[in-house]
Amino acid sequence: MNPLKWPTIEPFYKLVIGENRKGQLNAIVKMVGLPLTGIFVFLLIWQGAASHIHTSLGQFPGPQQTYEQFVSLVDEAKASSLKEQAFYERQYVRNEKKLAANSEAEVKVRDYTGPPTFFDQIGRSLVTVISGFLLASLIAVPIGIVIGLSSNAYAAFNPIIQIFKPVSPLAWLPLVTMVVSAVYVTDDPMFDKAFLNSMFTVLLCCLWPTIINTAAGVATVTQDLKNVSQVLSLNWWTHIRKIVLPCSIPMMFTGLRISFGIAWMVLIAAEMLAQNPGLGKFVWDEFQNGSSDSLGRIMVAVVVIGIVGFILDRGMLMIQQAVSWDKSATLR
Amino acid sequence: MSEVHLELTNVGIEFPTPRGPFRALRDINLKIDQGEFVSLIGHSGCGKSTVLNIVAGLYEATEGGVLLDGREVNSPGPERAVVFQNHSLLPWLSAYENVELAVDQVFKKSKTAAEKKEWIEYNLKLVHMDHAMHKRPDEISGGMKQRVGIARALAMQPEVMLMDEPFGALDALTRAHLQDSLMEIQKALNNTVIMITHDVDEAVLLSDRIVMMTNGPNATIGEILKIDLPHPRDRLALADDPTYNHYRSEVMRFLYEKQRKVEH
């Protein structure tokens, strides 16, 4: 693939080589100018509205304050990383000294236990949402295929799915918490319980849209193609691989993207409710903290949550484009 | 060549519907020889496709049965390849890959990878699709798709080739072209073919025998017309041929006098 032909790059390239300058300028204005204008107008409205809202924690943060808080969060993260480095250096030097004095000495290597920074929380949330989503997809896609293949299986499973689908996963959260603490008992846990709680909550909300859309996608396999498969005497697995999967991928990805979107929203709420580390906890902690910076920091989190969600969805779209046979289909 | 290859005996079928059973076919008796080209003609709804689907094994007859070389037919299989009316190619596979799917299935162990490749290309060449074999169905015309469909069926090296109105959706010129190709291939490979058609000229031009069906429901074979015209047949030469025109009017008389379709 030629990067110069990418729709985001092509107009700039053509402008430089002087091909239909006017057309390229129009394209660039539409691609870059209009979205920027939209964002600018939004910032103006935000600023205007924020200056009129006064809370017990001071003025509602506008774009300016939000940006300042973002910078301060970056600085804190940098400072924390320096601290961590210094901690490990001190520990190393101390241990070396001990060993130099007595080569038999027992040295302890301890992990740094400073508070997580804002960026640690983002990473934590991402890991949770992605693992919950992947695990759910591994369960839901095969179930969706089986249900889509057989009208009997569909009739059997459909009521259960329809009942569980509208349940907010947060309603599951207390149950998940209790079950995890009862069932996951080990001396040397690979995952901490807070992580498992959030992950299973995410998993529960990711199942239903994926199952339903996968089943619907499988049901779009036409009788003609089923006949072809029968005449060729394809075995079950080849039938799935060569006919059912390619046919159902567009619908399947619709379900996966809905699931991922819901998962990201649910995760933030779950982290707030259950005090599981992540962006949700960051928001909650700032709210409880109640300093004059808190609202600004929460606003940073809001924007970051939005941007991360957007990037995740784009990522899914790119995967869909890569695996779907119909490259001409419009994806949005 | 007079050994019976495919035999339908007292075949009948009933479909269950909410308003009780619907009888589509009764008493279909037909013996087809190896290398014979048989057309099924009749008005829409007369159960032509049902007959074909029973031979293909996609439907199971409720009475009677089908024997292929003495073995009973009760499930679909590649030895009874079907050319579907609307080509039924997998849209995500290229022409080559569509044929490959069939070849991989039929010659799983009996051909090496190189032999398979050669065989796929040979069959695509036979239907004059070798120039576009790496194109996907949405990149080629309707006639070309149908050619690939025929190549896929031929590549299974079937004992009987079942064609369900293979040229029905094509324009007249493309259709004539494909009919000529089909005649050529059929004579070269001596395939046994059952073809469904609505087109009287197509039936007379291509067939050794034309099976004319009565109107449904409860349809059966009305008349069988043997077409005694020498091969190869040339559509231009036959256009003024009295024998050809006689056969043509026989079929027309059956369809439009004896079995006039009452439109509801």
Coordinates of C-alpha atoms in Angstrom, one line a residue:
Chain A
M1 CA 0.0 0.0 0.0
N2 CA 1.3 3.4 -1.0
P3 CA 1.1 5.8 1.9
L4 CA 0.8 8.7 -0.5
K5 CA -2.5 7.3 -1.6
W6 CA -4.0 7.3 1.9
P7 CA -7.0 9.5 2.0
T8 CA -5.6 11.6 4.8
I9 CA -2.3 12.1 3.0
E10 CA -3.2 12.2 -0.7
P11 CA -4.5 15.8 -0.8
F12 CA -1.4 17.2 0.8
Y13 CA 0.8 15.2 -1.5
K14 CA -1.1 16.3 -4.6
L15 CA -1.0 19.9 -3.4
V16 CA 2.8 19.7 -3.1
I17 CA 3.2 18.2 -6.6
G18 CA 0.7 20.8 -7.9
E19 CA -2.1 18.5 -9.1
N20 CA -5.5 20.3 -9.2
R21 CA -4.5 22.8 -6.4
K22 CA -7.9 24.2 -5.9
G23 CA -9.5 20.8 -5.5
Q24 CA -6.9 19.7 -3.1
L25 CA -7.3 22.8 -1.0
N26 CA -11.1 22.2 -0.9
A27 CA -10.4 18.6 0.2
I28 CA -8.0 19.7 2.9
V29 CA -10.4 22.4 4.3
K30 CA -13.1 19.8 4.5
M31 CA -10.9 17.2 6.1
V32 CA -9.0 19.4 8.5
G33 CA -10.5 22.9 8.5
L34 CA -14.1 22.0 9.3
P35 CA -13.4 19.6 12.2
L36 CA -11.0 22.2 13.7
T37 CA -13.7 24.8 13.4
G38 CA -16.1 22.5 15.2
I39 CA -13.7 21.9 18.0
F40 CA -12.9 25.6 18.3
V41 CA -16.6 26.5 18.5
F42 CA -17.1 23.9 21.1
L43 CA -14.2 25.2 23.2
L44 CA -15.7 28.7 23.0
I45 CA -19.1 27.5 24.2
W46 CA -17.4 25.4 26.9
Q47 CA -15.4 28.4 28.1
G48 CA -18.5 30.7 28.1
A49 CA -20.6 28.2 30.0
A50 CA -17.9 27.3 32.5
S51 CA -17.3 30.9 33.5
H52 CA -21.0 31.1 34.6
I53 CA -21.0 28.0 36.7
H54 CA -19.8 28.4 40.2
T55 CA -19.6 25.3 42.5
S56 CA -18.6 24.8 46.1
L57 CA -15.2 23.8 44.7
G58 CA -14.8 27.0 42.8
Q59 CA -15.5 27.8 39.2
F60 CA -16.3 25.0 36.7
P61 CA -13.1 24.3 34.8
G62 CA -12.9 25.7 31.3
P63 CA -10.5 24.5 28.6
Q64 CA -7.7 26.6 30.0
Q65 CA -7.9 25.1 33.6
T66 CA -8.4 21.6 32.2
Y67 CA -5.2 22.0 30.2
E68 CA -3.3 23.3 33.2
Q69 CA -4.4 20.3 35.2
F70 CA -3.4 18.0 32.4
V71 CA 0.1 19.5 32.5
S72 CA 0.3 19.1 36.2
L73 CA -0.8 15.5 36.0
V74 CA 2.0 14.9 33.5
D75 CA 4.5 16.6 35.8
E76 CA 3.3 14.5 38.7
A77 CA 3.8 11.4 36.6
K78 CA 7.3 12.4 35.7
A79 CA 8.1 13.2 39.3
S80 CA 6.8 9.8 40.4
S81 CA 8.8 8.0 37.8
L82 CA 11.9 9.8 39.0
K83 CA 11.1 8.8 42.6
E84 CA 10.6 5.2 41.5
Q85 CA 13.9 5.2 39.7
A86 CA 15.6 6.7 42.8
F87 CA 14.0 4.1 45.0
Y88 CA 15.3 1.2 42.9
E89 CA 18.8 2.8 42.7
R90 CA 18.9 3.1 46.5
Q91 CA 17.8 -0.4 46.9
Y92 CA 20.4 -1.7 44.5
V93 CA 23.2 0.2 46.1
R94 CA 22.1 -1.0 49.6
N95 CA 22.0 -4.5 48.4
E96 CA 25.4 -4.3 46.7
K97 CA 26.9 -3.0 49.9
K98 CA 25.4 -5.8 51.9
L99 CA 26.7 -8.4 49.4
A100 CA 30.1 -6.8 49.4
A101 CA 30.3 -7.1 53.2
N102 CA 29.0 -10.6 53.2
S103 CA 28.4 -12.6 50.1
E104 CA 26.1 -14.9 51.9
A105 CA 23.8 -12.0 53.0
E106 CA 20.1 -12.3 52.2
V107 CA 19.0 -9.3 50.1
K108 CA 15.5 -8.3 49.7
V109 CA 14.2 -6.8 46.5
R110 CA 11.0 -4.8 47.1
D111 CA 8.7 -3.3 44.6
Y112 CA 8.1 0.4 44.5
T113 CA 4.8 1.2 46.2
G114 CA 4.1 4.8 45.4
P115 CA 0.5 5.9 44.5
P116 CA -0.5 5.2 40.9
T117 CA -0.3 8.2 38.6
F118 CA -3.0 9.3 36.2
F119 CA -1.3 7.4 33.4
D120 CA -1.0 4.3 35.4
Q121 CA -4.7 4.5 35.9
I122 CA -5.3 4.8 32.1
G123 CA -3.1 1.8 31.5
R124 CA -4.9 -0.2 34.2
S125 CA -8.3 0.6 32.7
L126 CA -7.1 -0.3 29.2
V127 CA -5.8 -3.6 30.3
T128 CA -9.0 -4.4 32.2
V129 CA -11.3 -3.5 29.4
I130 CA -9.3 -5.3 26.7
S131 CA -9.0 -8.5 28.7
G132 CA -12.6 -8.5 29.6
F133 CA -13.6 -7.8 26.0
L134 CA -11.3 -10.4 24.5
L135 CA -12.5 -13.1 27.0
A136 CA -16.1 -12.2 26.3
S137 CA -15.6 -12.3 22.6
L138 CA -13.9 -15.8 22.9
I139 CA -17.1 -17.0 24.6
A140 CA -19.7 -15.0 22.7
V141 CA -18.6 -15.6 19.1
P142 CA -18.8 -19.4 19.2
I143 CA -22.1 -19.2 21.0
G144 CA -23.4 -16.8 18.5
I145 CA -22.3 -19.0 15.6
V146 CA -24.0 -22.1 17.1
I147 CA -27.2 -20.1 17.8
G148 CA -27.2 -18.6 14.3
L149 CA -26.7 -22.0 12.7
S150 CA -29.7 -23.7 14.2
S151 CA -33.1 -22.3 14.7
N152 CA -33.7 -24.7 17.5
A153 CA -30.6 -23.4 19.4
Y154 CA -31.9 -19.9 18.7
A155 CA -35.3 -20.6 20.1
A156 CA -33.7 -22.2 23.2
F157 CA -31.2 -19.4 24.0
N158 CA -33.1 -16.3 22.8
P159 CA -35.3 -15.7 25.8
I160 CA -32.2 -15.9 28.1
I161 CA -30.3 -13.5 26.0
Q162 CA -33.2 -11.1 25.7
I163 CA -33.6 -11.0 29.4
F164 CA -30.0 -10.5 30.3
K165 CA -29.2 -8.1 27.5
P166 CA -30.9 -5.0 29.1
V167 CA -29.5 -5.7 32.6
S168 CA -27.0 -3.0 33.5
P169 CA -23.8 -4.9 34.2
L170 CA -23.4 -2.8 37.3
A171 CA -26.3 -4.7 38.8
W172 CA -24.0 -7.7 38.5
L173 CA -21.1 -6.0 40.2
P174 CA -21.9 -6.9 43.9
L175 CA -22.6 -10.5 42.8
V176 CA -19.3 -10.6 40.9
T177 CA -17.4 -9.2 43.8
M178 CA -18.8 -11.7 46.2
V179 CA -18.3 -14.7 43.9
V180 CA -14.7 -13.6 43.0
S181 CA -13.8 -13.3 46.7
A182 CA -15.4 -16.6 47.5
V183 CA -14.0 -18.6 44.5
Y184 CA -10.7 -17.0 43.8
V185 CA -8.8 -18.1 46.8
T186 CA -5.1 -18.6 46.4
D187 CA -2.0 -17.7 48.3
D188 CA -0.1 -16.5 45.3
P189 CA -2.7 -14.6 43.2
M190 CA -1.8 -14.0 39.6
F191 CA -4.5 -11.3 39.3
D192 CA -5.7 -9.1 42.1
K193 CA -9.3 -9.3 43.0
A194 CA -10.2 -5.7 42.1
F195 CA -8.9 -6.5 38.5
L196 CA -11.0 -9.6 38.3
N197 CA -14.1 -7.8 39.6
S198 CA -13.9 -5.1 36.9
M199 CA -13.0 -7.6 34.2
F200 CA -15.9 -9.9 34.9
T201 CA -18.3 -7.0 35.0
V202 CA -17.0 -5.9 31.6
L203 CA -17.2 -9.5 30.3
L204 CA -20.8 -9.8 31.3
C205 CA -21.8 -6.7 29.4
C206 CA -19.8 -7.7 26.3
L207 CA -21.4 -11.0 25.9
W208 CA -24.9 -10.1 24.7
P209 CA -24.5 -7.7 21.8
T210 CA -21.8 -10.0 20.4
I211 CA -23.9 -13.1 20.7
I212 CA -26.9 -11.5 19.1
N213 CA -25.1 -9.8 16.2
T214 CA -23.0 -12.9 15.5
A215 CA -26.1 -15.0 15.4
A216 CA -27.8 -12.5 13.1
G217 CA -24.8 -12.5 10.9
V218 CA -24.7 -16.2 10.7
A219 CA -28.4 -16.2 9.8
T220 CA -27.6 -14.1 6.7
V221 CA -26.0 -17.0 5.0
T222 CA -28.3 -17.6 2.1
Q223 CA -29.9 -20.9 1.2
D224 CA -28.0 -20.8 -2.0
L225 CA -24.6 -20.8 -0.2
K226 CA -25.9 -23.5 2.1
N227 CA -26.8 -25.6 -0.9
V228 CA -23.3 -25.1 -2.4
S229 CA -21.9 -26.3 0.9
Q230 CA -24.1 -29.3 0.9
V231 CA -23.4 -30.3 -2.7
L232 CA -19.7 -30.0 -2.0
S233 CA -20.2 -32.1 1.1
L234 CA -18.1 -29.6 3.1
N235 CA -17.6 -30.8 6.6
W236 CA -18.8 -28.8 9.5
W237 CA -15.6 -27.0 10.2
T238 CA -14.9 -26.1 6.6
H239 CA -18.5 -24.9 6.2
I240 CA -17.9 -22.6 9.2
R241 CA -14.5 -21.4 8.0
K242 CA -15.2 -20.9 4.3
I243 CA -18.9 -19.9 4.3
V244 CA -20.3 -18.9 7.7
L245 CA -17.5 -16.8 9.0
P246 CA -16.8 -14.6 6.0
C247 CA -20.5 -14.0 5.6
S248 CA -21.1 -13.0 9.2
I249 CA -18.0 -10.9 9.8
P250 CA -19.7 -7.5 9.1
M251 CA -22.5 -8.2 11.6
M252 CA -20.2 -9.8 14.0
F253 CA -18.0 -6.7 14.1
T254 CA -21.1 -4.5 14.6
G255 CA -21.7 -6.5 17.7
L256 CA -18.1 -6.4 18.8
R257 CA -17.9 -2.7 18.4
I258 CA -21.2 -2.1 20.4
S259 CA -19.8 -4.4 23.1
F260 CA -16.5 -2.6 23.2
G261 CA -18.2 0.8 23.5
I262 CA -20.5 -0.4 26.3
A263 CA -17.5 -2.1 28.0
W264 CA -15.6 1.1 28.2
M265 CA -18.5 3.0 29.6
V266 CA -19.3 0.3 32.1
L267 CA -15.7 -0.1 33.2
I268 CA -15.4 3.5 34.3
A269 CA -18.6 3.2 36.3
A270 CA -17.6 -0.1 37.8
E271 CA -14.2 1.3 38.9
M272 CA -16.0 4.2 40.6
L273 CA -18.5 2.0 42.4
A274 CA -16.1 -0.7 43.4
Q275 CA -13.1 1.4 44.0
N276 CA -11.2 -0.8 41.6
P277 CA -8.0 0.9 40.3
G278 CA -8.4 2.7 37.0
L279 CA -9.7 5.9 35.5
G280 CA -13.1 5.5 37.3
K281 CA -11.3 5.4 40.7
F282 CA -9.2 8.4 39.7
V283 CA -12.4 10.4 39.0
W284 CA -14.0 9.2 42.3
D285 CA -10.9 10.0 44.3
E286 CA -10.7 13.5 42.9
F287 CA -14.3 14.0 43.7
Q288 CA -13.8 12.9 47.3
N289 CA -10.6 14.9 47.5
G290 CA -12.5 18.1 46.8
S291 CA -9.6 20.4 46.3
S292 CA -9.8 23.4 44.0
D293 CA -8.0 21.4 41.3
S294 CA -10.3 18.4 41.5
L295 CA -12.9 19.5 39.0
G296 CA -10.2 20.4 36.5
R297 CA -8.6 17.0 37.0
I298 CA -12.0 15.2 36.5
M299 CA -12.5 17.2 33.3
V300 CA -9.1 15.9 32.1
A301 CA -10.3 12.4 32.9
V302 CA -13.5 13.0 31.0
V303 CA -11.7 14.1 27.9
V304 CA -9.2 11.3 28.1
I305 CA -12.0 8.7 28.5
G306 CA -13.6 10.1 25.4
I307 CA -10.4 10.1 23.4
V308 CA -9.4 6.5 24.5
G309 CA -12.9 5.3 23.6
F310 CA -12.7 6.9 20.2
I311 CA -9.3 5.3 19.6
L312 CA -10.5 1.9 20.7
D313 CA -13.4 2.1 18.3
R314 CA -11.2 3.2 15.4
G315 CA -8.9 0.3 16.2
M316 CA -11.8 -2.2 16.0
L317 CA -12.8 -0.6 12.7
M318 CA -9.3 -1.1 11.3
I319 CA -9.3 -4.7 12.4
Q320 CA -12.7 -5.1 10.7
Q321 CA -11.4 -3.6 7.5
A322 CA -8.4 -5.9 7.6
V323 CA -10.4 -9.1 8.1
S324 CA -13.5 -8.3 6.0
W325 CA -13.6 -9.5 2.4
D326 CA -15.7 -6.6 1.2
K327 CA -13.3 -3.7 1.3
S328 CA -15.7 -1.5 -0.6
A329 CA -18.3 -1.6 2.1
T330 CA -18.6 1.7 3.9
L331 CA -17.6 1.4 7.5
R332 CA -18.4 4.1 10.0
Chain B
M1 CA -24.2 -46.1 -24.3
S2 CA -27.7 -47.5 -23.6
E3 CA -26.9 -48.5 -20.1
V4 CA -29.1 -46.7 -17.6
H5 CA -27.0 -44.2 -15.6
L6 CA -29.6 -42.3 -13.6
E7 CA -33.0 -43.7 -12.8
L8 CA -36.0 -41.9 -11.2
T9 CA -38.7 -44.4 -10.2
N10 CA -42.2 -43.2 -9.1
V11 CA -40.7 -40.2 -7.5
G12 CA -43.2 -38.0 -5.6
I13 CA -42.9 -35.3 -2.9
E14 CA -45.1 -33.7 -0.4
F15 CA -44.2 -30.6 1.6
P16 CA -45.7 -30.1 5.0
T17 CA -47.4 -26.7 5.3
P18 CA -49.5 -25.2 8.1
R19 CA -52.6 -25.9 6.0
G20 CA -51.8 -29.6 5.5
P21 CA -49.4 -31.4 3.1
F22 CA -48.8 -29.8 -0.3
R23 CA -48.2 -32.3 -3.0
A24 CA -45.7 -30.9 -5.5
L25 CA -44.8 -34.0 -7.6
R26 CA -46.1 -37.4 -8.4
D27 CA -45.1 -40.4 -10.4
I28 CA -41.9 -39.1 -12.0
N29 CA -40.3 -41.9 -14.0
L30 CA -37.3 -41.2 -16.0
K31 CA -34.2 -43.2 -17.2
I32 CA -31.2 -41.3 -18.3
D33 CA -28.2 -42.7 -20.1
Q34 CA -24.6 -41.9 -19.6
G35 CA -23.7 -38.9 -21.7
E36 CA -27.3 -37.8 -22.4
F37 CA -28.4 -34.2 -22.3
V38 CA -31.9 -34.0 -20.9
S39 CA -33.9 -30.8 -20.5
L40 CA -36.8 -30.3 -18.1
I41 CA -39.3 -27.7 -19.4
G42 CA -42.6 -26.5 -18.0
H43 CA -44.3 -23.5 -16.7
S44 CA -43.1 -21.9 -13.5
G45 CA -44.4 -23.7 -10.4
C46 CA -44.5 -27.1 -12.1
G47 CA -41.8 -28.6 -9.9
K48 CA -38.9 -28.6 -12.3
S49 CA -36.5 -27.3 -9.7
T50 CA -38.0 -29.8 -7.2
V51 CA -37.1 -32.7 -9.5
L52 CA -33.6 -31.3 -9.8
N53 CA -33.2 -30.8 -6.1
I54 CA -34.3 -34.4 -5.4
V55 CA -31.7 -35.7 -7.8
A56 CA -29.2 -33.4 -6.2
G57 CA -30.2 -34.8 -2.8
L58 CA -31.1 -31.4 -1.4
Y59 CA -34.7 -32.6 -1.0
E60 CA -35.7 -36.1 -0.1
A61 CA -38.5 -37.6 -2.1
T62 CA -41.5 -38.8 0.0
E63 CA -42.2 -41.6 -2.5
G64 CA -40.1 -43.5 -4.9
G65 CA -36.4 -43.0 -5.2
V66 CA -33.4 -42.1 -7.4
L67 CA -30.7 -44.5 -8.4
L68 CA -27.3 -43.4 -9.8
D69 CA -25.4 -46.3 -11.2
G70 CA -27.5 -48.6 -9.1
R71 CA -26.8 -46.7 -5.8
E72 CA -29.6 -44.9 -4.0
V73 CA -29.3 -41.1 -3.8
N74 CA -30.3 -39.7 -0.4
S75 CA -27.9 -36.9 0.3
P76 CA -26.1 -34.2 -1.7
G77 CA -22.7 -35.0 -3.1
P78 CA -20.2 -33.7 -5.5
E79 CA -20.8 -36.5 -8.0
R80 CA -24.1 -34.7 -8.7
A81 CA -22.7 -31.2 -9.2
V82 CA -25.2 -28.4 -9.4
V83 CA -25.0 -25.2 -11.5
F84 CA -27.3 -22.9 -9.6
Q85 CA -29.5 -20.4 -11.3
N86 CA -27.9 -17.4 -9.7
H87 CA -24.4 -18.7 -9.9
S88 CA -24.1 -19.0 -6.1
L89 CA -20.4 -18.2 -6.1
L90 CA -18.9 -17.3 -2.7
P91 CA -18.5 -13.5 -3.0
W92 CA -15.4 -13.4 -0.9
L93 CA -13.4 -15.8 -3.1
S94 CA -12.0 -15.2 -6.5
A95 CA -13.1 -17.3 -9.4
Y96 CA -10.0 -19.5 -8.9
E97 CA -10.7 -19.9 -5.2
N98 CA -14.3 -20.8 -5.8
V99 CA -13.3 -23.6 -8.1
E100 CA -10.4 -24.5 -5.7
L101 CA -12.9 -25.0 -2.8
A102 CA -14.6 -27.7 -4.9
V103 CA -11.4 -29.2 -6.2
D104 CA -9.9 -29.4 -2.7
Q105 CA -13.0 -31.1 -1.5
V106 CA -13.3 -33.7 -4.3
F107 CA -9.7 -34.4 -4.9
K108 CA -8.5 -34.0 -1.3
K109 CA -6.0 -36.9 -1.4
S110 CA -6.1 -38.0 -5.0
K111 CA -4.3 -35.0 -6.5
T112 CA -1.2 -33.2 -5.5
A113 CA -1.2 -29.4 -5.0
A114 CA 0.4 -28.9 -8.4
E115 CA -2.2 -31.3 -10.1
K116 CA -5.0 -29.4 -8.4
K117 CA -3.7 -26.1 -9.6
E118 CA -3.5 -27.4 -13.1
W119 CA -6.9 -28.9 -12.9
I120 CA -8.5 -25.7 -11.6
E121 CA -6.8 -23.7 -14.4
Y122 CA -7.9 -26.3 -17.0
N123 CA -11.5 -26.0 -16.0
L124 CA -11.5 -22.3 -16.0
K125 CA -9.9 -22.3 -19.4
L126 CA -12.6 -24.6 -20.6
V127 CA -15.2 -22.0 -19.9
H128 CA -13.0 -19.2 -21.2
M129 CA -12.4 -17.6 -17.8
D130 CA -8.6 -18.1 -17.6
H131 CA -8.1 -14.4 -18.2
A132 CA -10.1 -13.3 -15.1
M133 CA -9.6 -16.1 -12.7
H134 CA -8.2 -14.0 -9.9
K135 CA -11.2 -11.6 -10.0
R136 CA -13.9 -11.8 -7.4
P137 CA -17.5 -12.3 -8.4
D138 CA -18.4 -8.7 -7.9
E139 CA -15.7 -7.7 -10.4
I140 CA -17.0 -9.8 -13.3
S141 CA -20.2 -9.8 -15.4
G142 CA -23.2 -12.1 -14.9
G143 CA -22.3 -14.3 -17.8
M144 CA -18.8 -14.6 -16.4
K145 CA -20.1 -15.6 -13.0
Q146 CA -22.2 -18.3 -14.6
R147 CA -19.1 -19.6 -16.5
V148 CA -17.3 -19.8 -13.2
G149 CA -20.3 -21.7 -11.7
I150 CA -20.1 -24.2 -14.6
A151 CA -16.3 -24.5 -14.2
R152 CA -16.8 -25.2 -10.5
A153 CA -19.4 -28.0 -11.4
L154 CA -17.2 -29.4 -14.1
A155 CA -14.1 -29.4 -11.8
M156 CA -15.9 -31.8 -9.5
Q157 CA -15.8 -34.3 -12.4
P158 CA -19.4 -35.1 -11.7
E159 CA -21.3 -38.2 -12.9
V160 CA -24.3 -36.0 -13.5
M161 CA -24.3 -32.3 -13.9
L162 CA -27.5 -30.6 -12.7
M163 CA -28.2 -27.2 -14.1
D164 CA -31.0 -25.1 -12.7
E165 CA -31.9 -22.5 -15.4
P166 CA -28.2 -21.8 -15.7
F167 CA -28.7 -19.0 -18.4
G168 CA -32.0 -17.7 -17.2
A169 CA -30.7 -14.4 -15.8
L170 CA -28.5 -13.6 -18.8
D171 CA -29.1 -11.5 -21.9
A172 CA -29.8 -13.2 -25.1
L173 CA -26.4 -12.8 -26.7
T174 CA -24.5 -13.9 -23.6
R175 CA -26.9 -16.8 -23.3
A176 CA -26.3 -18.0 -26.9
H177 CA -22.6 -17.7 -26.4
L178 CA -22.7 -19.8 -23.2
Q179 CA -25.0 -22.4 -24.8
D180 CA -22.4 -22.9 -27.5
S181 CA -19.7 -23.3 -24.9
L182 CA -21.8 -25.8 -23.0
M183 CA -22.5 -27.9 -26.1
E184 CA -18.9 -28.0 -26.9
I185 CA -17.8 -29.0 -23.4
Q186 CA -20.6 -31.5 -23.0
K187 CA -19.7 -33.3 -26.3
A188 CA -16.0 -33.2 -25.4
L189 CA -16.4 -34.6 -21.9
N190 CA -19.5 -36.7 -22.6
N191 CA -21.1 -35.5 -19.3
T192 CA -24.6 -36.5 -18.4
V193 CA -26.6 -33.3 -17.9
I194 CA -30.1 -32.5 -16.6
M195 CA -30.9 -28.9 -17.3
I196 CA -34.0 -26.9 -16.3
T197 CA -35.1 -24.3 -18.8
H198 CA -37.9 -22.0 -19.7
D199 CA -36.6 -21.4 -23.1
V200 CA -37.9 -23.6 -25.9
D201 CA -35.1 -22.8 -28.3
E202 CA -32.5 -23.6 -25.7
A203 CA -34.2 -26.9 -24.9
V204 CA -34.3 -28.0 -28.6
L205 CA -30.8 -26.8 -29.4
L206 CA -29.1 -28.5 -26.5
S207 CA -31.0 -31.6 -25.6
D208 CA -31.1 -35.2 -26.6
R209 CA -34.5 -35.4 -24.9
I210 CA -36.9 -32.9 -23.6
V211 CA -39.0 -33.8 -20.6
M212 CA -42.1 -31.7 -20.6
M213 CA -43.9 -31.3 -17.3
T214 CA -47.5 -30.7 -16.5
N215 CA -48.6 -27.8 -14.4
G216 CA -48.3 -28.0 -10.7
P217 CA -49.4 -28.7 -8.0
N218 CA -49.3 -32.5 -8.3
A219 CA -47.2 -32.2 -11.4
T220 CA -45.7 -35.0 -13.3
I221 CA -44.1 -35.8 -16.7
G222 CA -46.5 -34.9 -19.5
E223 CA -44.5 -35.9 -22.6
I224 CA -41.0 -36.8 -23.5
L225 CA -39.7 -35.6 -26.8
K226 CA -36.6 -37.2 -28.4
I227 CA -34.6 -34.7 -30.4
D228 CA -33.0 -36.5 -33.3
L229 CA -30.7 -33.9 -34.6
P230 CA -27.0 -34.7 -35.4
H231 CA -24.3 -33.1 -33.3
P232 CA -22.6 -30.7 -33.4
R233 CA -25.5 -28.4 -33.8
D234 CA -25.3 -25.0 -35.3
R235 CA -27.9 -22.5 -34.3
L236 CA -27.8 -20.6 -37.6
A237 CA -28.1 -23.7 -39.8
L238 CA -30.9 -25.0 -37.6
A239 CA -32.9 -21.8 -37.7
D240 CA -34.4 -22.8 -41.1
D241 CA -34.3 -26.6 -40.6
P242 CA -37.7 -28.1 -40.8
T243 CA -37.0 -30.9 -38.3
Y244 CA -35.7 -28.4 -35.8
N245 CA -38.8 -26.2 -36.2
H246 CA -41.0 -29.2 -35.9
Y247 CA -39.5 -30.1 -32.6
R248 CA -39.8 -26.5 -31.5
S249 CA -43.5 -26.4 -32.4
E250 CA -44.1 -29.7 -30.6
V251 CA -42.7 -28.2 -27.4
M252 CA -44.7 -25.0 -27.9
R253 CA -47.9 -26.9 -28.5
F254 CA -47.4 -28.8 -25.3
L255 CA -46.7 -25.7 -23.3
Y256 CA -49.2 -23.3 -24.8
E257 CA -52.1 -25.6 -25.8
K258 CA -52.1 -28.7 -23.7
Q259 CA -50.7 -27.1 -20.5
R260 CA -51.8 -23.6 -20.9
K261 CA -50.9 -21.8 -17.7
V262 CA -54.0 -20.2 -16.0
E263 CA -52.8 -17.0 -14.5
H264 CA -54.5 -16.3 -11.2

